mmCIF file of C-alpha atoms in Angstrom:
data_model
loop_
_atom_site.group_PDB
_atom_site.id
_atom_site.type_symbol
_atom_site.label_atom_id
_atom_site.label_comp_id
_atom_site.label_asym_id
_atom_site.label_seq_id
_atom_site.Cartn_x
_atom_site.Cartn_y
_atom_site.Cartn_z
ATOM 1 C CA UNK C 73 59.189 67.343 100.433
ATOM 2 C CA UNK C 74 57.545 70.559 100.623
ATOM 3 C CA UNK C 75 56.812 72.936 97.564
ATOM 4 C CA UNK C 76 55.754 76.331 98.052
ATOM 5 C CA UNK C 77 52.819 77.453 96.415
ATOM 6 C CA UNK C 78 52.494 80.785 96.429
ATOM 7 C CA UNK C 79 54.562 83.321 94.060
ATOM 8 C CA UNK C 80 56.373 85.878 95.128
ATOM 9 C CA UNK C 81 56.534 89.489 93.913
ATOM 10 C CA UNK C 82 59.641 89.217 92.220
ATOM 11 C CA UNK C 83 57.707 86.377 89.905
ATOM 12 C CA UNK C 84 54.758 88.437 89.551
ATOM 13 C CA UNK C 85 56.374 91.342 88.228
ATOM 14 C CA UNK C 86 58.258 89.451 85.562
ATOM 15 C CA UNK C 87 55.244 87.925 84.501
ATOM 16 C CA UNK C 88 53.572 91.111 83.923
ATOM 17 C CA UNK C 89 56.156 92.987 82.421
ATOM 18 C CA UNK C 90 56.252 89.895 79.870
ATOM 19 C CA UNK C 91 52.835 90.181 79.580
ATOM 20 C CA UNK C 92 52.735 94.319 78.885
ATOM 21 C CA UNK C 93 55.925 95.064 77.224
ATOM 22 C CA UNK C 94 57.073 92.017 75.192
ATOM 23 C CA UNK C 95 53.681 91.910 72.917
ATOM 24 C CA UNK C 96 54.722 95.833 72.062
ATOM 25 C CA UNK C 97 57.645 94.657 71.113
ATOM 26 C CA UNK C 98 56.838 92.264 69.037
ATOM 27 C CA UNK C 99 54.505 94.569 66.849
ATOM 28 C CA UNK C 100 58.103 96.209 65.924
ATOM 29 C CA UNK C 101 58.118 93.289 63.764
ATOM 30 C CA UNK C 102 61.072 92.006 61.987
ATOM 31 C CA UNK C 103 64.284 91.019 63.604
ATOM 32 C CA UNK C 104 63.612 92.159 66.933
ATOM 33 C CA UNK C 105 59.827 90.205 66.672
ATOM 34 C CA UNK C 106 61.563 87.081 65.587
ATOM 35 C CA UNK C 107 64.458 87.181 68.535
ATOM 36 C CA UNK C 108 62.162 88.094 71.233
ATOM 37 C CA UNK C 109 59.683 85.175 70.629
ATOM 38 C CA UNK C 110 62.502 82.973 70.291
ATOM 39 C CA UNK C 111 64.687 83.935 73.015
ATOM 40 C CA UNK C 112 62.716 86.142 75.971
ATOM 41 C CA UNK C 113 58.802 84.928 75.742
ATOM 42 C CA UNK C 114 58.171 81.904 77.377
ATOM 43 C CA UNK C 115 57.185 78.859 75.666
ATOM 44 C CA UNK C 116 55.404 76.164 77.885
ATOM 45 C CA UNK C 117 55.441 72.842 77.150
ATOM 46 C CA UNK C 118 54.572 71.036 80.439
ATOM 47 C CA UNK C 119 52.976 72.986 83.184
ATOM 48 C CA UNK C 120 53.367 71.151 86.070
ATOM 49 C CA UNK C 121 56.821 68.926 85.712
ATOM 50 C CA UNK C 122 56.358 67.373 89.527
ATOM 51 C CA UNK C 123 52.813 65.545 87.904
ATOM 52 C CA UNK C 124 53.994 64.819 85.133
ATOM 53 C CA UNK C 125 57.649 63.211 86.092
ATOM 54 C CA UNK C 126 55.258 60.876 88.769
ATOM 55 C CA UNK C 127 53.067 59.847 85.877
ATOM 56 C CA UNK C 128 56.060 59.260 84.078
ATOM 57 C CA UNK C 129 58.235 57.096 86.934
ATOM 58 C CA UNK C 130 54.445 55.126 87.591
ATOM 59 C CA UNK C 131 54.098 54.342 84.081
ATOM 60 C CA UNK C 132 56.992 52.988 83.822
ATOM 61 C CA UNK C 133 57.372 51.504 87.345
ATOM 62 C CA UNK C 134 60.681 53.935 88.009
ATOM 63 C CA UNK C 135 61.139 54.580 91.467
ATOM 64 C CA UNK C 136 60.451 58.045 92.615
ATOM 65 C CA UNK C 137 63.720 58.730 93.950
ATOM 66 C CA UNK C 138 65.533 60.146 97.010
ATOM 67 C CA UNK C 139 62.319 62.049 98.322
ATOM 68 C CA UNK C 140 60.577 58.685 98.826
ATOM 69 C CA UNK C 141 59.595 56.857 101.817
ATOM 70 C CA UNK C 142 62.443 54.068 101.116
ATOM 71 C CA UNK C 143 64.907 56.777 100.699
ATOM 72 C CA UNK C 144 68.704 55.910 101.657
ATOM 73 C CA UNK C 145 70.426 58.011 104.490
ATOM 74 C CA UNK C 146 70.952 61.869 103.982
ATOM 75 C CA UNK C 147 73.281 63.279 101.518
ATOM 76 C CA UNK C 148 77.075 64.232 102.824
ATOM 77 C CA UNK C 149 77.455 67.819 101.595
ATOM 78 C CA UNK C 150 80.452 69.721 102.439
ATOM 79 C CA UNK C 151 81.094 73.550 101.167
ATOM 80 C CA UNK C 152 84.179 75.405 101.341
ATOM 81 C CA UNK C 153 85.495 78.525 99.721
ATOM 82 C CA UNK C 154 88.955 79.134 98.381
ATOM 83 C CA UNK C 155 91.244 81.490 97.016
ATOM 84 C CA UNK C 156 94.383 81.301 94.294
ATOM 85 C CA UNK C 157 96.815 84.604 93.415
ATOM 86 C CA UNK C 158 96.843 87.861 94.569
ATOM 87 C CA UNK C 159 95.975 91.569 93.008
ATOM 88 C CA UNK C 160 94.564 91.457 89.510
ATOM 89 C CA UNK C 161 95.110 87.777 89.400
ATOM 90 C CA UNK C 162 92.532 86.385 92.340
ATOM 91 C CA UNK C 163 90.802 83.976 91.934
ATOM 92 C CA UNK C 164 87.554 82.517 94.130
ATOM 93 C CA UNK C 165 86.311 79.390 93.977
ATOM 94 C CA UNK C 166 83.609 77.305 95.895
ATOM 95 C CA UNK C 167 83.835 73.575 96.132
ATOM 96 C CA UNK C 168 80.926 71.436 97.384
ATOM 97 C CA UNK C 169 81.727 67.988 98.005
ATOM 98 C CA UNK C 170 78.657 65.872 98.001
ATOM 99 C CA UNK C 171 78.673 62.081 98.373
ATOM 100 C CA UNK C 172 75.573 60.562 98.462
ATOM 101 C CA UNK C 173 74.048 57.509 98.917
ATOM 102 C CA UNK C 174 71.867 56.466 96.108
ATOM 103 C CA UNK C 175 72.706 58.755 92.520
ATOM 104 C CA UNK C 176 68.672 59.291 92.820
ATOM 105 C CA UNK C 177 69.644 61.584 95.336
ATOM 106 C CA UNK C 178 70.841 64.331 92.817
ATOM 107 C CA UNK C 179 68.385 65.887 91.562
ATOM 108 C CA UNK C 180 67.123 68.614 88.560
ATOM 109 C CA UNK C 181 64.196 70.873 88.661
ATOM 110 C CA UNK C 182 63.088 73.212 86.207
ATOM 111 C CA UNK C 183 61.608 76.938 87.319
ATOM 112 C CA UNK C 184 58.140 77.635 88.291
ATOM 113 C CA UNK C 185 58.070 73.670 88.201
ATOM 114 C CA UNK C 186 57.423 74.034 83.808
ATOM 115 C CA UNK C 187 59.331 72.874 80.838
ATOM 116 C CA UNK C 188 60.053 74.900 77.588
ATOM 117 C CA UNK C 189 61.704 77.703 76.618
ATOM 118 C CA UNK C 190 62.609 81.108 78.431
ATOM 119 C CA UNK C 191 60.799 79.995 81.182
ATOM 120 C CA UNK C 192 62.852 81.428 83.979
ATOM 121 C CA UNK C 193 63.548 81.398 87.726
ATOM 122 C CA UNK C 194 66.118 82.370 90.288
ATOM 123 C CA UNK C 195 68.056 79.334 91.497
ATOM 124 C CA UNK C 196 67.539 80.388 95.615
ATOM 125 C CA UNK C 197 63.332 80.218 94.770
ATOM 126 C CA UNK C 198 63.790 77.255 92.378
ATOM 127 C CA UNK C 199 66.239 75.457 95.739
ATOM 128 C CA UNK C 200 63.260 76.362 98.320
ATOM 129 C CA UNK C 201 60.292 75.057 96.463
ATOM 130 C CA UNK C 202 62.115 71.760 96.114
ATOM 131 C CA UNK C 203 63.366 71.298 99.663
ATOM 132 C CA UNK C 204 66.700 71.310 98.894
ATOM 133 C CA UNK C 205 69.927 71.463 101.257
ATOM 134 C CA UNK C 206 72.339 72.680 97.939
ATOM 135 C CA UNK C 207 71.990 73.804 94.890
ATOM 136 C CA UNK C 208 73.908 74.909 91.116
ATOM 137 C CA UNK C 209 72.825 76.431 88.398
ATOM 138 C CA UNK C 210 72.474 73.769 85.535
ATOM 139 C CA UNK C 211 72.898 74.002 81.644
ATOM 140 C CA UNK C 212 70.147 76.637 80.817
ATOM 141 C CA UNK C 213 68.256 74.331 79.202
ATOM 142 C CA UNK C 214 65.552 76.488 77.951
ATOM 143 C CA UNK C 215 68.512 78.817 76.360
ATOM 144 C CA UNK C 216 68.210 76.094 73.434
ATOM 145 C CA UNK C 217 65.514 73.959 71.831
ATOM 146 C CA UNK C 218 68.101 70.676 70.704
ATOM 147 C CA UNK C 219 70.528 68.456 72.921
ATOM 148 C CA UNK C 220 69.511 65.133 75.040
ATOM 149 C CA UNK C 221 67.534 65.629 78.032
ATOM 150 C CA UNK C 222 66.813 63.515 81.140
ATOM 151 C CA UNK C 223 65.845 64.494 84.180
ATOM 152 C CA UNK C 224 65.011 62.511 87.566
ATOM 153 C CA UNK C 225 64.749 59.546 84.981
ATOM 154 C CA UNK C 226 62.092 61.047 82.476
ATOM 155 C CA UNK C 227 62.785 62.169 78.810
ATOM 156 C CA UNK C 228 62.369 66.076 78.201
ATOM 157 C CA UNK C 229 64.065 66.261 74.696
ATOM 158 C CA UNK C 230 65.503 63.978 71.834
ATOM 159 C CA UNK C 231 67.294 65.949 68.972
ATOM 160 C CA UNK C 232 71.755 65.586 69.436
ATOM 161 C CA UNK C 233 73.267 68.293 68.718
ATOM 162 C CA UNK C 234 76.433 68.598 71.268
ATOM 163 C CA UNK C 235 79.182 66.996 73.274
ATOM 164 C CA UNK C 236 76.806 65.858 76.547
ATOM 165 C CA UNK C 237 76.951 64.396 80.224
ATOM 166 C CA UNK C 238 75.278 61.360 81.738
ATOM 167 C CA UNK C 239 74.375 60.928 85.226
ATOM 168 C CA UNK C 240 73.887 57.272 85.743
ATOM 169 C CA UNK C 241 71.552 55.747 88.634
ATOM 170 C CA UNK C 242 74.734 53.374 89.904
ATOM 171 C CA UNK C 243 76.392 57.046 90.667
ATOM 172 C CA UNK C 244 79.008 57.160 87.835
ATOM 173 C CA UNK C 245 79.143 59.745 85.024
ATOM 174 C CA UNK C 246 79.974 59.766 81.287
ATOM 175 C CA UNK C 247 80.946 61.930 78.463
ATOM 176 C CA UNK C 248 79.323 61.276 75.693
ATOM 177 C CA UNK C 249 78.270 62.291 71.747
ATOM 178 C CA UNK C 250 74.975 63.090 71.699
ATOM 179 C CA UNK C 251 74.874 62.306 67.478
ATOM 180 C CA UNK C 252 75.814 58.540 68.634
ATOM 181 C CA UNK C 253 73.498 57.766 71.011
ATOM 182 C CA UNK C 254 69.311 58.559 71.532
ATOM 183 C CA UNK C 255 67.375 59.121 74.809
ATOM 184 C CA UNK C 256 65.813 56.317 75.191
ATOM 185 C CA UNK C 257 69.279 54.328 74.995
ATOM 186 C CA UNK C 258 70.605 56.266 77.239
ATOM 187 C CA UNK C 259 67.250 55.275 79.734
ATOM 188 C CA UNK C 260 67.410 51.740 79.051
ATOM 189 C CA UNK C 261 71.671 51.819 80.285
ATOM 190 C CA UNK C 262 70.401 53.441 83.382
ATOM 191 C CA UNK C 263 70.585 57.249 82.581
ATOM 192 C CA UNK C 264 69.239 59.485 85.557
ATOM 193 C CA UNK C 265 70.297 62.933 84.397
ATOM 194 C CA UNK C 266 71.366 64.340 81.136
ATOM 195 C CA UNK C 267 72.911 67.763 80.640
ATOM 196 C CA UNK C 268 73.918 69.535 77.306
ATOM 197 C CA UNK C 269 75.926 72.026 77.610
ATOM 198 C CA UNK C 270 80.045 71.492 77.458
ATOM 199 C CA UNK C 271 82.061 71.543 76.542
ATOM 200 C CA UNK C 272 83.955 68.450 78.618
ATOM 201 C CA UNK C 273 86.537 69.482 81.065
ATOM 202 C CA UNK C 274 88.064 65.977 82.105
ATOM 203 C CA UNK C 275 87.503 62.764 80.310
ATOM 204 C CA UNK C 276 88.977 59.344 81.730
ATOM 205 C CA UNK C 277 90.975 61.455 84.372
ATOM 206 C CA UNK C 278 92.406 63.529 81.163
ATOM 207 C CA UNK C 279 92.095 67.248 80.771
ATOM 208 C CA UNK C 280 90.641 67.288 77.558
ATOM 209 C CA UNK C 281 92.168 69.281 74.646
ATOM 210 C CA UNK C 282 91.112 72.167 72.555
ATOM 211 C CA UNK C 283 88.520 73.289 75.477
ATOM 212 C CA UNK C 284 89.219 76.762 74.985
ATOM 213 C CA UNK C 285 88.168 77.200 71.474
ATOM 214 C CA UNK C 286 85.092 75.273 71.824
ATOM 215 C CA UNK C 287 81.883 76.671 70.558
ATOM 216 C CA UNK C 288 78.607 76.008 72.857
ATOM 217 C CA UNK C 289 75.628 78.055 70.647
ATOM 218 C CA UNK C 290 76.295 80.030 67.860
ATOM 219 C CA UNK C 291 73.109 82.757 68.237
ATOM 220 C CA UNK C 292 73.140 85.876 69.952
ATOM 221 C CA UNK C 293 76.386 86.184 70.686
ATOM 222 C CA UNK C 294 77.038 83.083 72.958
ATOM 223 C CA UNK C 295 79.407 81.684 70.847
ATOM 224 C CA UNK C 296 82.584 80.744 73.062
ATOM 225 C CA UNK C 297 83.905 79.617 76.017
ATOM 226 C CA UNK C 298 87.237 81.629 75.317
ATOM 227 C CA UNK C 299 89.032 83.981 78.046
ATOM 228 C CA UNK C 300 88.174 84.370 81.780
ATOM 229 C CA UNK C 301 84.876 84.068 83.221
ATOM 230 C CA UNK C 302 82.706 82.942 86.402
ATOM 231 C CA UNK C 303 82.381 79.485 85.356
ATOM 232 C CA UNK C 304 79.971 76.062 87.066
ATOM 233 C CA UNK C 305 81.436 72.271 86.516
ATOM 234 C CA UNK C 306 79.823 68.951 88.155
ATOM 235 C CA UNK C 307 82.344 66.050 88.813
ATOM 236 C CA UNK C 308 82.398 62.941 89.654
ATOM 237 C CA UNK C 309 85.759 61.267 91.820
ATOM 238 C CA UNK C 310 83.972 58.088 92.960
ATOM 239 C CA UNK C 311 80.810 56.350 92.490
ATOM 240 C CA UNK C 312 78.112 58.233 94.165
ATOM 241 C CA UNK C 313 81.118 61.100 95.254
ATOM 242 C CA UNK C 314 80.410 64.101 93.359
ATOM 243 C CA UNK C 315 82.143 67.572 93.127
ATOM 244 C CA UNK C 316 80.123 70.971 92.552
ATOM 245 C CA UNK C 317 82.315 74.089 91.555
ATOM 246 C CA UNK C 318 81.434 77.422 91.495
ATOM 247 C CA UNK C 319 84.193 80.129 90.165
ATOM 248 C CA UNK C 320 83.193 83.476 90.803
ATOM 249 C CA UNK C 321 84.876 86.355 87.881
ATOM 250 C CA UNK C 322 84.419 89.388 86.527
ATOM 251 C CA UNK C 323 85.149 91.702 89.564
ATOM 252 C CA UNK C 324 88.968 93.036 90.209
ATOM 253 C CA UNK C 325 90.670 92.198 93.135
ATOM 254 C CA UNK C 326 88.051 89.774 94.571
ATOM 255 C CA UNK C 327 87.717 86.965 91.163
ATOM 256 C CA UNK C 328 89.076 87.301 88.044
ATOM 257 C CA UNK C 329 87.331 84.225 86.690
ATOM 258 C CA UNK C 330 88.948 81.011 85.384
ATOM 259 C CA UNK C 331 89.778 80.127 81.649
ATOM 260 C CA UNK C 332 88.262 76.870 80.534
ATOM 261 C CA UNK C 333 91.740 74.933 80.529
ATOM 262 C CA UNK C 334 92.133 76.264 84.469
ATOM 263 C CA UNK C 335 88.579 74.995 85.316
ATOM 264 C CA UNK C 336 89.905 71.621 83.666
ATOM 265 C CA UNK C 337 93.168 71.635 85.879
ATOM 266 C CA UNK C 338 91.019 72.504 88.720
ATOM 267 C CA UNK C 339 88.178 69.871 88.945
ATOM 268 C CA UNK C 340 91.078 67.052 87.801
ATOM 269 C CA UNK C 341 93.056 68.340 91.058
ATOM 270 C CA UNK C 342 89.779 68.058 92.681
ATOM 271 C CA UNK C 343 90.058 64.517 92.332
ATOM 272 C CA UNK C 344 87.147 64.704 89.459
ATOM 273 C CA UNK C 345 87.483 61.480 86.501
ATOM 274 C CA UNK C 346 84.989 63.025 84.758
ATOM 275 C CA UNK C 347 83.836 67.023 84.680
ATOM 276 C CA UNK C 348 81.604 69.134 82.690
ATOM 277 C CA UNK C 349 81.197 72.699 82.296
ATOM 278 C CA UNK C 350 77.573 74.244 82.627
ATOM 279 C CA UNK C 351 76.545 77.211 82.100
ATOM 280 C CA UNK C 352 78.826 80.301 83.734
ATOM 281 C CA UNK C 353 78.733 83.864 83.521
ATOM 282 C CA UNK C 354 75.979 85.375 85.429
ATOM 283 C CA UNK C 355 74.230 82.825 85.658
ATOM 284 C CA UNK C 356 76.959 80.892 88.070
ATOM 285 C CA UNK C 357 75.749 80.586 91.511
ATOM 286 C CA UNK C 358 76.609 77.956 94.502
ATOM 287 C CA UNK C 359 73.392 78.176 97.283
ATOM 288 C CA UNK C 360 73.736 76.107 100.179
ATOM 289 C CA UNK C 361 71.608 76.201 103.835
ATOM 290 C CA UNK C 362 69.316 79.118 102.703
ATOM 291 C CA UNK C 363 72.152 81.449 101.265
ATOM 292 C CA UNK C 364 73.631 82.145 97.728
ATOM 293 C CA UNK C 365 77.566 81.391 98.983
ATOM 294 C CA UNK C 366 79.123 82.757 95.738
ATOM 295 C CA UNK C 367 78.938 86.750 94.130
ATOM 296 C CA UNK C 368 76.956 86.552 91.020
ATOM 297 C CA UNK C 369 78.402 88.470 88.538
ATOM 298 C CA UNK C 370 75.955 90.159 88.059
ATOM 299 C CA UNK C 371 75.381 91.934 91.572
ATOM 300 C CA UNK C 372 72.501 89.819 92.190
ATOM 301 C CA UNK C 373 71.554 86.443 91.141
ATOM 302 C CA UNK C 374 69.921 85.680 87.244
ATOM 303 C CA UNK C 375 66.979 84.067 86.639
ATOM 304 C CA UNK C 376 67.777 80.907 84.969
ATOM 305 C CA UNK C 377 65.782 77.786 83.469
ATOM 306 C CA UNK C 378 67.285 74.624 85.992
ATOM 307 C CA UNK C 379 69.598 73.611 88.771
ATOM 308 C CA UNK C 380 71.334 70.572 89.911
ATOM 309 C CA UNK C 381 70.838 69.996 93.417
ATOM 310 C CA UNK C 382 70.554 67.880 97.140
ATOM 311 C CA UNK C 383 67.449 67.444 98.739
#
């Protein structure tokens, strides 16, 4: 796998204009200090994630997954893009249906390959330095400072706070309560991705109730999942058969968006047993082959902290 090395413009210019304007800001003081340290400045933790997840998988004698010399066959990945409705009422959807042959083959990486908070990247750069053939959005991850997270097999974070999905290494997937459980039991039953975000779409081959009223943070204004939006959701219809959907929303005519009860209806006609919303919005965005297939929301895609993808 090859990672690119050098930044690009784009990254340098964010960088800088943290580095000039956000320390003026700050000396505002108050409120607006407190919200920008805790929500725009970035927060590193781990600086390079690739070194440290291969520490992590030797020291524990994990194997280092689908981008390893013993690797199974390639991925199947199959993208298509439909439409429901007419007017007003369109909607557009992409569905990538990816069956692979070992789970270790789905992968997570975080931007500008650190972990911690408001560290952010756009998912096409974040796809090319990791080699991959397809890529989603994840669960913004560095949105929030609780939940349960595992990635590619190594613990990132350990304080529950929400409804949560597990990605298993025998290729099945599981709702779960992240108050009942801990990260390391989650490891030791085989755990190979975690994300926290929600709420749960389909549980069990059930639409699950009350999704529309669900609360996913309660800061800054991302409180609900209410109404009609882009929207991302990861399903699984078989072991090792996985389902990536992308709704695109917000502009008339071409997507109105989905509710959460229609993404629900949508990844259980999919074929999905289990799906979980991720983040949405602007931050929604399907690449596959080199090209962002869905429209953003926001004109252009958002920098965001992780993506799901196939190498």
């Amino acid at each position: 796998m090859t990672r690119r090395t050098a930044n690009s413009r784009p990254r340098r210019l964010r960088r800088t204009l943290l580095a000039v304007v956000l320390p003026v800001l700050l000396l505002l003081g108050g409120t607006t200090g407190w919200a920008l340290d805790r929500f725009l400045i970035p927060h590193v933790e781990i600086t390079d994630v690739a070194a440290h997840e291969a520490a992590s998988q030797t020291a524990s004698a994990t194997p280092a997954a689908a981008n390893s010399d013993d690797a199974e066959s390639e991925a199947s990945v199959t993208v298509e893009t439909k439409t429901l409705g007419s007017g007003d009422d369109t909607v557009t959807y992409h569905v990538a249906d990816v069956v692979v042959s070992d789970a270790t083959q789905l992968r997570s990486a975080f931007a500008e390959n650190q972990f911690g908070t408001n560290i952010t990247q756009l998912v096409s750069e974040m796809a090319e330095d990791n080699g991959a053939r397809l890529a989603i959005n994840g669960d913004y991850y560095g949105f929030r400072d609780d939940g349960i997270l595992i990635r590619n097999g190594v613990v990132y974070r350990d304080d529950p706070a929400r409804t949560g999905l597990v990605i298993y290494r025998d290729g099945t997937m599981a709702i779960y309560d992240e108050t009942e459980t801990s990260a390391d039991e989650l490891l030791a039953d085989g755990a190979w991705q975690t994300l926290s975000f929600g709420p749960a779409l389909v549980d069990d081959g059930q639409i699950v109730e009350g999704i529309d009223e669900v609360e996913i943070d309660t800061n800054v204004g991302n409180h609900s999942v209410q109404g009609t939006h882009p929207r991302t959701a990861i399903g699984v219809i078989d072991e090792n058969h996985f389902v990536f959907v992308v709704v695109d929303g917000r502009e008339r005519g071409y997507s109105r968006g989905m509710s959460m009860t229609e993404l629900a209806q949508l990844m259980q006609d999919l074929g999905a047993t289990t799906a979980y919303n991720l983040d949405g919005g602007g931050s929604s965005e399907l690449w596959f082959d080199g090209e962002v297939v869905n429209h953003p929301s926001n004109g252009g895609e958002r920098a965001t902290s992780d993506i799901l993808y196939i190498g």
